[in-house]
Structures are given as C-alpha cells and as structure tokens.
PDB file of C-alpha atoms in Angstrom:
ATOM      1  CA  MET A   1      -1.826 -36.972 130.070  1.00 57.00           C
ATOM      2  CA  GLY A   2       0.537 -39.737 130.746  1.00 67.00           C
ATOM      3  CA  SER A   3       3.018 -38.341 128.521  1.00 73.00           C
ATOM      4  CA  LEU A   4       2.929 -35.021 130.108  1.00 72.00           C
ATOM      5  CA  LYS A   5       3.246 -36.984 133.392  1.00 73.00           C
ATOM      6  CA  VAL A   6       6.539 -38.678 132.305  1.00 68.00           C
ATOM      7  CA  LEU A   7       8.033 -35.275 130.747  1.00 70.00           C
ATOM      8  CA  VAL A   8       7.280 -33.426 134.196  1.00 67.00           C
ATOM      9  CA  ALA A   9       9.040 -36.264 136.021  1.00 65.00           C
ATOM     10  CA  ALA A  10      12.190 -36.201 133.558  1.00 62.00           C
ATOM     11  CA  ALA A  11      12.318 -32.538 134.079  1.00 60.00           C
ATOM     12  CA  ALA A  12      12.351 -32.261 137.552  1.00 58.00           C
ATOM     13  CA  ALA A  13      14.916 -35.434 137.751  1.00 57.00           C
ATOM     14  CA  GLY A  14      17.388 -33.509 135.495  1.00 58.00           C
ATOM     15  CA  LEU A  15      16.982 -30.307 138.129  1.00 57.00           C
ATOM     16  CA  ILE A  16      17.441 -32.540 141.135  1.00 59.00           C
ATOM     17  CA  VAL A  17      20.920 -34.466 139.141  1.00 53.00           C
ATOM     18  CA  GLY A  18      21.825 -31.336 137.701  1.00 57.00           C
ATOM     19  CA  GLY A  19      21.854 -29.303 141.216  1.00 55.00           C
ATOM     20  CA  GLY A  20      23.496 -32.296 143.132  1.00 56.00           C
ATOM     21  CA  SER A  21      26.575 -32.349 140.429  1.00 57.00           C
ATOM     22  CA  ILE A  22      26.692 -28.877 140.710  1.00 56.00           C
ATOM     23  CA  ALA A  23      26.811 -28.831 144.529  1.00 59.00           C
ATOM     24  CA  ILE A  24      29.466 -31.483 144.699  1.00 67.00           C
ATOM     25  CA  THR A  25      32.642 -29.269 144.028  1.00 73.00           C
ATOM     26  CA  PRO A  26      33.338 -26.388 146.734  1.00 75.00           C
ATOM     27  CA  SER A  27      32.902 -24.029 144.008  1.00 77.00           C
ATOM     28  CA  GLY A  28      29.727 -24.987 142.885  1.00 73.00           C
ATOM     29  CA  ARG A  29      28.371 -24.875 146.384  1.00 72.00           C
ATOM     30  CA  GLN A  30      29.440 -21.180 146.458  1.00 75.00           C
ATOM     31  CA  ALA A  31      27.991 -20.792 143.086  1.00 76.00           C
ATOM     32  CA  ILE A  32      24.293 -22.019 144.630  1.00 76.00           C
ATOM     33  CA  LEU A  33      24.819 -21.008 148.164  1.00 76.00           C
ATOM     34  CA  PRO A  34      23.315 -17.652 147.819  1.00 77.00           C
ATOM     35  CA  SER A  35      20.053 -18.444 145.780  1.00 78.00           C
ATOM     36  CA  ALA A  36      19.485 -21.392 148.481  1.00 77.00           C
ATOM     37  CA  ASN A  37      19.983 -18.858 151.325  1.00 76.00           C
ATOM     38  CA  ARG A  38      17.391 -16.461 149.533  1.00 81.00           C
ATOM     39  CA  ALA A  39      15.067 -19.319 148.776  1.00 82.00           C
ATOM     40  CA  GLY A  40      15.025 -20.447 152.370  1.00 78.00           C
ATOM     41  CA  VAL A  41      14.522 -16.871 153.576  1.00 77.00           C
ATOM     42  CA  ALA A  42      11.751 -16.289 151.173  1.00 79.00           C
ATOM     43  CA  LEU A  43      10.139 -19.550 152.106  1.00 78.00           C
ATOM     44  CA  GLY A  44      10.289 -19.116 155.652  1.00 70.00           C
ATOM     45  CA  MET A  45      12.338 -21.920 156.325  1.00 72.00           C
ATOM     46  CA  ARG A  46      15.640 -20.035 157.203  1.00 81.00           C
ATOM     47  CA  ARG A  47      16.180 -16.586 159.155  1.00 87.00           C
ATOM     48  CA  ALA A  48      17.772 -13.502 157.448  1.00 89.00           C
ATOM     49  CA  ARG A  49      19.904 -13.046 160.401  1.00 91.00           C
ATOM     50  CA  LEU A  50      20.534 -14.360 163.865  1.00 91.00           C
ATOM     51  CA  PRO A  51      18.983 -12.725 166.924  1.00 92.00           C
ATOM     52  CA  ARG A  52      21.353 -10.317 168.337  1.00 94.00           C
ATOM     53  CA  PRO A  53      21.504  -9.314 172.259  1.00 95.00           C
ATOM     54  CA  GLY A  54      19.173  -6.511 172.798  1.00 95.00           C
ATOM     55  CA  ASP A  55      16.402  -7.672 170.174  1.00 95.00           C
ATOM     56  CA  HIS A  56      12.679  -7.370 171.692  1.00 93.00           C
ATOM     57  CA  TRP A  57       9.806  -7.575 169.446  1.00 94.00           C
ATOM     58  CA  ARG A  58       6.189  -6.423 170.147  1.00 95.00           C
ATOM     59  CA  GLY A  59       5.348  -9.391 168.102  1.00 95.00           C
ATOM     60  CA  CYS A  60       5.940 -11.871 165.915  1.00 94.00           C
ATOM     61  CA  ASN A  61       5.063  -9.678 162.611  1.00 94.00           C
ATOM     62  CA  ASP A  62       8.204  -7.406 164.111  1.00 95.00           C
ATOM     63  CA  ALA A  63      10.313 -10.286 164.335  1.00 94.00           C
ATOM     64  CA  ARG A  64       9.332 -11.490 160.842  1.00 90.00           C
ATOM     65  CA  ALA A  65      10.002  -8.146 159.309  1.00 91.00           C
ATOM     66  CA  ALA A  66      13.498  -8.226 161.287  1.00 93.00           C
ATOM     67  CA  GLY A  67      14.346 -11.360 159.680  1.00 92.00           C
ATOM     68  CA  THR A  68      14.879 -12.972 163.058  1.00 93.00           C
ATOM     69  CA  ALA A  69      12.033 -15.534 163.215  1.00 90.00           C
ATOM     70  CA  PRO A  70      11.645 -17.977 164.251  1.00 92.00           C
ATOM     71  CA  ILE A  71      13.175 -17.449 167.663  1.00 94.00           C
ATOM     72  CA  TYR A  72      14.075 -20.532 169.994  1.00 94.00           C
ATOM     73  CA  ASN A  73      13.621 -20.031 173.586  1.00 97.00           C
ATOM     74  CA  GLY A  74      17.232 -18.642 175.215  1.00 96.00           C
ATOM     75  CA  GLU A  75      17.882 -16.871 172.033  1.00 96.00           C
ATOM     76  CA  PRO A  76      17.503 -12.989 172.119  1.00 96.00           C
ATOM     77  CA  GLY A  77      14.147 -11.610 171.547  1.00 95.00           C
ATOM     78  CA  TYR A  78      12.395 -15.036 172.621  1.00 96.00           C
ATOM     79  CA  SER A  79       9.299 -14.363 174.545  1.00 95.00           C
ATOM     80  CA  TRP A  80       6.773 -16.769 175.686  1.00 95.00           C
ATOM     81  CA  ARG A  81       4.072 -14.569 174.675  1.00 95.00           C
ATOM     82  CA  MET A  82       5.099 -14.791 171.169  1.00 96.00           C
ATOM     83  CA  ASP A  83       5.226 -18.827 171.644  1.00 96.00           C
ATOM     84  CA  GLY A  84       1.362 -19.648 170.885  1.00 92.00           C
ATOM     85  CA  ASP A  85       2.140 -23.407 171.207  1.00 94.00           C
ATOM     86  CA  GLY A  86       4.496 -23.287 174.149  1.00 95.00           C
ATOM     87  CA  ASP A  87       7.124 -25.524 172.333  1.00 95.00           C
ATOM     88  CA  GLY A  88       9.917 -23.190 172.928  1.00 96.00           C
ATOM     89  CA  VAL A  89       9.829 -21.921 169.397  1.00 94.00           C
ATOM     90  CA  ALA A  90       8.447 -18.337 168.876  1.00 94.00           C
ATOM     91  CA  CYS A  91       7.169 -16.982 165.485  1.00 92.00           C
ATOM     92  CA  GLU A  92       7.431 -20.304 163.542  1.00 87.00           C
ATOM     93  CA  SER A  93       6.531 -20.197 159.881  1.00 77.00           C
ATOM     94  CA  TYR A  94       3.167 -21.481 159.024  1.00 66.00           C
TER      95      TYR A  94
END
C-alpha cells in the first residue's frame, strides 16, 4: 500500500510540474487556457459569461443555466432574493 501512495504522489507531482512548465511560455498558456476555462465552468468556479445589462433571472437555477452565476451585488441580474446569506453574492456554487 505504501508503494501505491508513492506512485500516486509521483504522478501528481509530475502533472503539476508538467502543467507548470507548459504554462511558462505564452504559447503554452494559450494552449491550456481553453481547457482550464472549461474545467472552471464545469466545477462552478468560473462563469461561462459575464452578466449583461438587462439580465433578469427568476432564480438561481435560471442564472446558472445561463452561465452567469455567481452574480455579485451591483452586477446586472443580482437580486437580494437570490442571495441567501446576504453577503452580496447571489447564486454561489455549493
């Protein structure tokens, strides 16, 4: 079991170092940026699009489906009704 942990740790370190070495150059960053953006959107850490003037959502499910969540106070589409904890961020990821 100990050798499996070492093998997994080595693989993780290799991915981190390899990804970091690619991201050093401008062309490397351009190559990995689309994948990183898609992963961020899929994980709820990044918005698919910024809120736009005129955005209005019935609820967070609609805002998430449009790709604009989370929505910050002052941005189009923000409503205190969708900000359950009152911290100025509506439709936060779970």
